[in-house]
Structures are given as structure tokens and as C-alpha cells.
Amino acid sequence: MIINPVIKEIPFPITSLDAFAFIKGQPYPFFLDSSFDLKGLGRYSFLGHSPYKIIRSKGRTVEVETFFGSYRYQGNVFDFINEELKRFTVETSSLIPLLLGGVGYFSYDLLHLLEEIPSNTVDDIGLPECHIAFYDTSIAFDHHEDKGYVISITENKVDEVMETLRNLATNSVGAYCNTPLQTTSNFTKEDYIKAIRKAKEYISAGDIYQVNLSQRFSTEIDISPYDLYLRLREASPAPFSAYLDFGKAAILSSSPERFLKIDGSYVETRPIKGTRPRGKTLGEDEELKKELAQSDKDRAEHIMIVDLERNDLGRVCKYGSVK
């Protein structure tokens, strides 16, 4: 089915954060937030709520939720997502990169649908491995042009959302709690050092040449995911941030790095490696920036991740086309 969405420019001043204050209380809200324009990468922000279909999975058990009920199937969740995407083709002259479609997350454990790798982990969170919601109405903000748009499959829905935003335009998002958080790790310091030593042994033996040795930090909070996201947004603005509230859990993220961009048959990845703390002055910032740029270790790490991603693209792209 070919869809020509209705797109209307918002004719009054309102920010993406104002709109976020509205959608955060609706079913399954999302906010793909560009709160910091890093070299032109943070041009657009997108919001939406009340999806018409949700696909979630655990292993090979796939649950599809619609207005008419929930249904369970056995299979590969990627096949279900592909079938849903094939049902609709959006045709428009608009340059807005995301109009309607699926928003959600893919977890690391989905690799077992693609690769024969042993699974030795313990699922102590119980979240779906994949959770994708499909939306037929959205709100888009073009920060370069300072314009906002409401997009939907029907004009009535566009007008309904527009009226809601008009009522919000004069209201602020409000204050949020600023209570310090106490975090705990799933590693002791001693166990973490042991894991580092083990990783070095694997590298020396030639078994691996990189390892993502991560740890989970947990805390208890007395504020909403929405308030917590506002704190994250203020402390770490980024061109690729996200707030996904799927009811039983919310995903909050902030990243300067765009993993993949697909435009027609063109695929691009932009890996980032190497960090330094911020300085207390602009002068200290500049010195730390130079130190990072001149670091042999960080340059080597970046070259390695570029090579890894080039190999990954080589598995799905036309041979010889990856540059």
C-alpha cells in the first residue's frame, strides 16, 4: 500500500521539549531528540505516541499487539518486522528523513538469530530482546530551519494533534527533581580488575583483539523516567538521544555517535572512539582536545573500530563498494 502522508507545518512557536511534555503521558511515547547539533548531525527531532502495532520478541517467541488483541508466534522477529515494513510505502517530496514507521530497540541478544554463538548469560531483567512500535502519526522538528511539522495518514489526526500542541505552546515543561543518585555496580573492583587481566590474556594469545568489558550501574529513584531524561538531556546534550517508554520499562539514551544511516542504497556508519574529561576552562578544554587528537592509543582504537565496521558493512553491501 502506498501512503501519501498529510504534512502540515506548525504555525505557532513551540519547541520539541514542549511537545515532549505532552507525549510523555500518552501510550508508548517516543522522543528521538537532537538536543545538540554536532557538525550538522543534530538537525531533526521526532516524537510520537499511541502506535497502531507493536512487535516484541524473546528468543524465537514473537508477540504482535494490535488494537484487536495480542497474538503469539514462533519465528524470527526480523521476518515479522520486514513484513510490516513491506505493507506500506511512504511517498512524498518532503526531505524530512523520518515521517512514519517503526521506532524501538534491538538488544545484543538478537545476535543468536543471526550467529551460532553460545549463550552463557543470565537474563536477570526480563525485558523483550526486541521491541518495535509502529506509528501512523508523528511530530518532526527541523532545528536548522526552526520549523515543526505534524505528520499523519489522515488530515483529521493532523488537526487534532495541532490543536493539542497549540494549547501547549504557552506552557513550560516545568521543573524537575535534582536529588543526587547513588549507583551500584554488578562488578566489585577486584572482579573487574580480574576481568581486565583475563581480556589481556586473550589478546596476548591472539584469541581476540578487542573486548567490550562493560558493567551495569543500578540505582533506585523517586522521580519519573521523564524527569530523569530531562536531567540527562541537561547534563549530556547530544545529536542522537532517545526516550522510549514502553510501559514496563523505559529506555533513556544520549550519544554523539550515529551508528548507521541508510539513504536508499547508500549506507554510512560514523564510529567514535576516545574520550577526555571536560576542562574547567576553555583553555583546559583546548589542551585536552589536542591531547586526544595526538594520542597514539586513541587513534589506534579508532582505526580498529573503523576496520571492524568496514568488515560488518562488507557482509551486507555490494562487494568493493565500502570506502
Short mmCIF file of C-alpha atoms in Angstrom, two decimals:
data_model
loop_
_atom_site.label_atom_id
_atom_site.label_comp_id
_atom_site.label_asym_id
_atom_site.label_seq_id
_atom_site.Cartn_x
_atom_site.Cartn_y
_atom_site.Cartn_z
CA MET A 1 0.00 0.00 0.00
CA ILE A 2 1.31 3.44 -0.96
CA ILE A 3 0.80 6.16 1.65
CA ASN A 4 0.91 9.88 0.90
CA PRO A 5 1.02 11.31 4.42
CA VAL A 6 -0.53 14.61 5.35
CA ILE A 7 2.24 17.03 6.45
CA LYS A 8 1.39 20.40 7.98
CA GLU A 9 3.81 22.97 9.31
CA ILE A 10 3.14 24.09 12.88
CA PRO A 11 2.13 27.77 12.51
CA PHE A 12 3.00 28.87 16.04
CA PRO A 13 6.19 28.79 18.16
CA ILE A 14 6.68 25.57 20.10
CA THR A 15 9.82 23.57 20.93
CA SER A 16 10.39 19.84 20.77
CA LEU A 17 10.72 19.87 24.56
CA ASP A 18 7.26 21.45 24.86
CA ALA A 19 5.86 18.69 22.66
CA PHE A 20 7.72 16.09 24.74
CA ALA A 21 5.87 17.33 27.83
CA PHE A 22 2.64 16.35 26.05
CA ILE A 23 3.56 12.98 24.55
CA LYS A 24 5.26 11.63 27.71
CA GLY A 25 1.89 10.90 29.29
CA GLN A 26 0.46 9.11 26.26
CA PRO A 27 0.69 5.35 25.46
CA TYR A 28 4.12 4.20 24.25
CA PRO A 29 5.67 7.65 23.71
CA PHE A 30 8.97 8.14 21.92
CA PHE A 31 11.30 11.13 21.58
CA LEU A 32 14.23 10.91 19.15
CA ASP A 33 15.92 14.02 20.41
CA SER A 34 18.67 16.12 18.84
CA SER A 35 19.45 18.45 21.72
CA PHE A 36 22.95 19.30 20.45
CA ASP A 37 23.83 20.00 16.81
CA LEU A 38 27.26 18.41 16.38
CA LYS A 39 28.65 19.47 12.97
CA GLY A 40 25.17 19.46 11.43
CA LEU A 41 24.26 15.97 12.69
CA GLY A 42 21.58 17.16 15.10
CA ARG A 43 19.17 18.73 12.64
CA TYR A 44 15.95 16.84 13.40
CA SER A 45 13.95 15.65 16.41
CA PHE A 46 10.96 13.29 16.20
CA LEU A 47 8.14 12.46 18.60
CA GLY A 48 5.11 10.22 18.64
CA HIS A 49 2.76 8.08 20.73
CA SER A 50 -0.12 5.59 20.53
CA PRO A 51 1.26 3.10 17.98
CA TYR A 52 -1.11 1.04 15.85
CA LYS A 53 1.03 -2.09 16.18
CA ILE A 54 3.78 -3.37 18.50
CA ILE A 55 6.18 -6.23 17.81
CA ARG A 56 8.23 -7.66 20.67
CA SER A 57 10.24 -10.85 20.97
CA LYS A 58 12.14 -13.17 23.28
CA GLY A 59 14.23 -15.82 21.55
CA ARG A 60 12.02 -17.15 18.76
CA THR A 61 8.77 -16.22 20.51
CA VAL A 62 7.25 -13.17 18.83
CA GLU A 63 4.28 -11.26 20.23
CA VAL A 64 2.31 -8.90 18.00
CA GLU A 65 -0.02 -6.42 19.73
CA THR A 66 -2.71 -4.51 17.83
CA PHE A 67 -5.98 -2.73 18.57
CA PHE A 68 -7.72 -6.09 18.11
CA GLY A 69 -5.64 -8.06 20.62
CA SER A 70 -2.27 -9.74 21.11
CA TYR A 71 -1.05 -12.79 19.22
CA ARG A 72 1.99 -15.05 19.74
CA TYR A 73 4.01 -16.77 17.05
CA GLN A 74 7.20 -18.77 16.73
CA GLY A 75 9.78 -17.44 14.31
CA ASN A 76 12.45 -14.85 13.60
CA VAL A 77 11.38 -11.36 14.72
CA PHE A 78 13.28 -9.78 11.82
CA ASP A 79 10.90 -11.53 9.41
CA PHE A 80 7.87 -10.05 11.19
CA ILE A 81 9.37 -6.55 11.13
CA ASN A 82 10.26 -6.86 7.44
CA GLU A 83 6.72 -7.97 6.61
CA GLU A 84 5.26 -4.96 8.43
CA LEU A 85 7.62 -2.57 6.63
CA LYS A 86 6.70 -4.11 3.27
CA ARG A 87 3.00 -3.42 3.85
CA PHE A 88 3.42 0.33 3.40
CA THR A 89 5.45 2.57 1.12
CA VAL A 90 5.56 6.26 2.03
CA GLU A 91 5.72 8.54 -1.00
CA THR A 92 6.31 12.26 -0.52
CA SER A 93 8.50 15.09 -1.76
CA SER A 94 9.33 16.04 1.84
CA LEU A 95 13.01 15.93 2.85
CA ILE A 96 12.18 15.04 6.45
CA PRO A 97 14.08 11.75 6.98
CA LEU A 98 11.54 10.12 9.32
CA LEU A 99 7.84 10.56 8.71
CA LEU A 100 6.01 7.42 9.86
CA GLY A 101 7.14 3.91 10.73
CA GLY A 102 8.77 1.81 13.43
CA VAL A 103 10.66 3.05 16.49
CA GLY A 104 12.16 0.87 19.21
CA TYR A 105 15.24 -1.06 20.22
CA PHE A 106 17.20 -4.17 19.23
CA SER A 107 19.14 -5.85 22.03
CA TYR A 108 22.50 -7.55 21.83
CA ASP A 109 20.94 -10.99 22.38
CA LEU A 110 19.29 -10.86 18.96
CA LEU A 111 22.66 -11.97 17.62
CA HIS A 112 21.58 -15.55 18.36
CA LEU A 113 19.10 -15.25 15.48
CA LEU A 114 22.00 -14.37 13.16
CA GLU A 115 25.09 -16.15 14.50
CA GLU A 116 25.86 -19.54 16.05
CA ILE A 117 27.35 -18.27 19.31
CA PRO A 118 26.95 -19.92 22.76
CA SER A 119 24.79 -18.07 25.27
CA ASN A 120 26.22 -18.13 28.78
CA THR A 121 24.42 -15.08 30.16
CA VAL A 122 21.68 -14.91 32.77
CA ASP A 123 18.53 -12.94 31.98
CA ASP A 124 18.01 -11.05 35.25
CA ILE A 125 15.96 -8.18 33.78
CA GLY A 126 13.31 -9.98 31.76
CA LEU A 127 12.83 -7.36 29.05
CA PRO A 128 11.98 -8.22 25.44
CA GLU A 129 15.04 -8.63 23.25
CA CYS A 130 13.32 -6.60 20.56
CA HIS A 131 10.58 -4.02 21.00
CA ILE A 132 9.41 -2.08 17.93
CA ALA A 133 6.29 0.12 17.86
CA PHE A 134 4.76 1.32 14.58
CA TYR A 135 3.26 4.81 14.41
CA ASP A 136 0.90 6.38 11.85
CA THR A 137 1.23 9.89 13.34
CA SER A 138 4.34 11.82 14.35
CA ILE A 139 5.75 15.26 15.09
CA ALA A 140 9.01 16.42 13.48
CA PHE A 141 11.20 19.43 14.27
CA ASP A 142 13.77 20.84 11.85
CA HIS A 143 16.21 22.71 14.10
CA HIS A 144 18.14 24.21 11.16
CA GLU A 145 15.02 25.81 9.71
CA ASP A 146 13.40 26.37 13.13
CA LYS A 147 10.20 24.69 11.95
CA GLY A 148 7.92 21.98 13.25
CA TYR A 149 5.58 19.61 11.40
CA VAL A 150 2.73 17.26 12.24
CA ILE A 151 2.55 14.17 10.04
CA SER A 152 -0.22 11.57 9.81
CA ILE A 153 -2.11 9.33 7.44
CA THR A 154 -5.26 11.44 7.88
CA GLU A 155 -5.89 15.18 7.95
CA ASN A 156 -8.27 14.85 10.92
CA LYS A 157 -5.47 13.36 13.02
CA VAL A 158 -3.08 16.12 11.99
CA ASP A 159 -5.60 18.78 13.02
CA GLU A 160 -6.24 17.03 16.34
CA VAL A 161 -2.54 16.93 17.23
CA MET A 162 -2.07 20.50 16.03
CA GLU A 163 -4.80 21.75 18.37
CA THR A 164 -3.23 19.93 21.31
CA LEU A 165 0.15 21.50 20.55
CA ARG A 166 -1.45 24.93 20.26
CA ASN A 167 -2.76 24.60 23.81
CA LEU A 168 0.71 23.57 24.99
CA ALA A 169 2.62 26.34 23.26
CA THR A 170 2.26 28.81 26.13
CA ASN A 171 3.12 26.30 28.87
CA SER A 172 6.61 25.41 30.07
CA VAL A 173 7.85 21.88 30.67
CA GLY A 174 8.22 22.58 34.38
CA ALA A 175 10.95 21.89 36.89
CA TYR A 176 12.36 18.50 37.78
CA CYS A 177 13.91 16.88 40.80
CA ASN A 178 17.66 17.28 41.25
CA THR A 179 18.28 14.74 44.01
CA PRO A 180 21.76 13.11 43.72
CA LEU A 181 21.65 9.44 42.69
CA GLN A 182 23.60 6.66 44.41
CA THR A 183 24.63 3.90 41.98
CA THR A 184 25.89 0.35 42.50
CA SER A 185 27.79 -1.85 40.03
CA ASN A 186 27.30 -5.53 39.22
CA PHE A 187 31.12 -5.82 39.49
CA THR A 188 33.32 -5.46 42.54
CA LYS A 189 36.54 -3.57 41.85
CA GLU A 190 38.53 -6.77 42.34
CA ASP A 191 36.36 -8.77 39.92
CA TYR A 192 36.56 -6.02 37.33
CA ILE A 193 40.37 -5.99 37.50
CA LYS A 194 40.38 -9.80 37.13
CA ALA A 195 38.21 -9.48 34.02
CA ILE A 196 40.63 -6.94 32.55
CA ARG A 197 43.58 -9.27 33.17
CA LYS A 198 41.69 -12.14 31.53
CA ALA A 199 40.89 -9.99 28.49
CA LYS A 200 44.58 -9.07 28.17
CA GLU A 201 45.46 -12.79 28.25
CA TYR A 202 43.02 -13.46 25.40
CA ILE A 203 44.54 -10.60 23.40
CA SER A 204 48.10 -11.85 24.01
CA ALA A 205 47.05 -15.34 22.90
CA GLY A 206 45.58 -13.95 19.69
CA ASP A 207 42.06 -15.14 20.52
CA ILE A 208 40.62 -11.61 20.39
CA TYR A 209 41.81 -8.11 19.59
CA GLN A 210 39.01 -6.13 21.22
CA VAL A 211 36.56 -6.70 24.06
CA ASN A 212 33.69 -4.59 25.29
CA LEU A 213 34.17 -5.08 29.01
CA SER A 214 31.08 -3.35 30.40
CA GLN A 215 29.43 -3.15 33.78
CA ARG A 216 25.90 -2.28 34.81
CA PHE A 217 25.20 0.54 37.25
CA SER A 218 21.89 0.41 39.08
CA THR A 219 20.07 2.85 41.33
CA GLU A 220 16.68 3.45 42.90
CA ILE A 221 14.99 6.72 42.02
CA ASP A 222 11.96 8.60 43.24
CA ILE A 223 11.46 10.53 40.01
CA SER A 224 9.77 9.57 36.75
CA PRO A 225 11.67 8.43 33.65
CA TYR A 226 10.58 11.73 32.09
CA ASP A 227 12.24 13.78 34.85
CA LEU A 228 15.33 11.59 34.68
CA TYR A 229 15.57 12.17 30.94
CA LEU A 230 15.39 15.93 31.47
CA ARG A 231 18.39 15.62 33.80
CA LEU A 232 20.28 13.51 31.24
CA ARG A 233 19.41 15.96 28.48
CA GLU A 234 20.74 18.90 30.50
CA ALA A 235 23.91 17.14 31.66
CA SER A 236 24.76 15.48 28.32
CA PRO A 237 23.09 17.07 25.29
CA ALA A 238 23.77 15.10 22.11
CA PRO A 239 22.65 14.84 18.49
CA PHE A 240 21.38 11.28 18.95
CA SER A 241 19.40 10.98 22.16
CA ALA A 242 16.26 8.95 22.78
CA TYR A 243 13.43 8.45 25.24
CA LEU A 244 11.33 5.31 24.72
CA ASP A 245 8.65 4.48 27.28
CA PHE A 246 7.26 1.01 26.64
CA GLY A 247 5.24 0.69 29.83
CA LYS A 248 7.15 -1.92 31.83
CA ALA A 249 10.47 -0.23 31.08
CA ALA A 250 11.82 2.99 29.65
CA ILE A 251 14.98 3.39 27.57
CA LEU A 252 16.87 6.68 28.02
CA SER A 253 20.00 7.30 25.96
CA SER A 254 22.37 10.05 24.89
CA SER A 255 25.02 9.63 22.21
CA PRO A 256 27.18 11.79 19.92
CA GLU A 257 27.53 8.79 17.58
CA ARG A 258 25.24 7.78 14.74
CA PHE A 259 25.72 4.07 14.23
CA LEU A 260 24.01 3.69 10.84
CA LYS A 261 22.42 5.92 8.24
CA ILE A 262 20.66 4.35 5.25
CA ASP A 263 19.57 6.58 2.37
CA GLY A 264 18.22 4.50 -0.48
CA SER A 265 21.04 2.08 -1.30
CA TYR A 266 23.69 4.21 0.43
CA VAL A 267 24.83 3.08 3.90
CA GLU A 268 27.05 5.11 6.22
CA THR A 269 28.49 4.46 9.67
CA ARG A 270 30.29 7.05 11.83
CA PRO A 271 32.19 5.38 14.68
CA ILE A 272 33.69 7.43 17.50
CA LYS A 273 36.46 6.32 19.86
CA GLY A 274 38.48 8.11 22.52
CA THR A 275 37.36 10.43 25.30
CA ARG A 276 38.75 13.04 27.64
CA PRO A 277 37.10 14.79 30.59
CA ARG A 278 35.92 18.37 30.16
CA GLY A 279 38.24 21.06 31.44
CA LYS A 280 37.29 23.72 33.96
CA THR A 281 38.13 26.46 31.45
CA LEU A 282 38.09 26.88 27.69
CA GLY A 283 41.88 26.74 27.76
CA GLU A 284 41.85 23.38 29.54
CA ASP A 285 39.25 22.13 27.07
CA GLU A 286 41.53 23.06 24.18
CA GLU A 287 44.55 21.32 25.75
CA LEU A 288 42.55 18.13 26.39
CA LYS A 289 41.25 18.26 22.81
CA LYS A 290 44.82 18.45 21.45
CA GLU A 291 45.93 15.63 23.75
CA LEU A 292 43.12 13.42 22.46
CA ALA A 293 43.85 14.22 18.81
CA GLN A 294 47.55 13.40 19.27
CA SER A 295 47.03 10.17 21.25
CA ASP A 296 48.52 7.12 19.51
CA LYS A 297 46.43 4.81 21.70
CA ASP A 298 43.12 6.50 20.88
CA ARG A 299 43.99 6.73 17.18
CA ALA A 300 44.79 3.01 17.12
CA GLU A 301 41.48 2.22 18.81
CA HIS A 302 39.59 4.35 16.32
CA ILE A 303 41.33 2.74 13.34
CA MET A 304 40.42 -0.66 14.78
CA ILE A 305 36.71 0.16 15.15
CA VAL A 306 36.61 1.64 11.64
CA ASP A 307 38.07 -1.63 10.35
CA LEU A 308 35.52 -3.67 12.30
CA GLU A 309 32.61 -1.68 10.92
CA ARG A 310 34.03 -1.81 7.40
CA ASN A 311 34.05 -5.61 7.72
CA ASP A 312 30.46 -5.58 9.02
CA LEU A 313 29.28 -3.42 6.11
CA GLY A 314 31.11 -5.76 3.75
CA ARG A 315 28.77 -8.57 4.79
CA VAL A 316 25.66 -6.77 3.51
CA CYS A 317 26.93 -4.22 0.96
CA LYS A 318 28.00 -4.58 -2.67
CA TYR A 319 31.48 -6.08 -2.90
CA GLY A 320 34.15 -3.43 -3.40
CA SER A 321 31.81 -0.51 -2.63
CA VAL A 322 32.79 0.03 1.02
CA LYS A 323 35.11 3.03 1.38
#
